[in-house]
Amino acid sequence: MQRRSIRRRLGGMETHMLLVASSDSEGAEKTLTGLAEAALSRGHEVTLFFSDSSVRTLAQGDGEGGYAGLHSRGVRLLACRTSALASDVLSSGGFMAGVEMSSLGELALLLEEHDRVVFIGGDGG
């Protein structure tokens, strides 16, 4: 399988970052948005993948400010379909605008395609 061509630039140059969230804690959300903002401010491309309880942070009307702002700056917001079905998000209004349904299979591909990957979650955020 041919890897997607991504310009790899380190040390002040462009990098494609994947941030994977699995917690809906306030600390995890602050860490996630802070890392994404920092990467964007340095000219990097950013993709956010939400799994487990973190998919609830993408519900319409819940936390839209930070994530909607990131999306408007070119950040992809991906929600794990299995996690979304297990939560109450889809039955209670769905996701905010810009969220794409994804899967753990796609996450495996994203891990191969991105220069840097950070996992954010657990009890401490």
C-alpha angles and dihedrals in degrees: 000000000000114000118234110262109251122172105241111210122163134179100043094340132104120294129173108231128196116200114192118198125193103164132070093205119130090239093054091048092050091048092048096049092042093053092045092050091048092049092048092049088057092051097256125143114242135199122186119204117192123200138162113006094347090080087075090068088066096059117127110272094011116105093335093144099071100033094040088052091051091048091051087056093056102271115144114228110205123184122197107242094214092051091046091053091049092052127063094245098102094047094046103054104305131240130328118261115288098032114130123204111239140164143226086255090061089046088059089055092046090054088059095045102048127081096215131024127191124185116208123188146074129108096309097046 
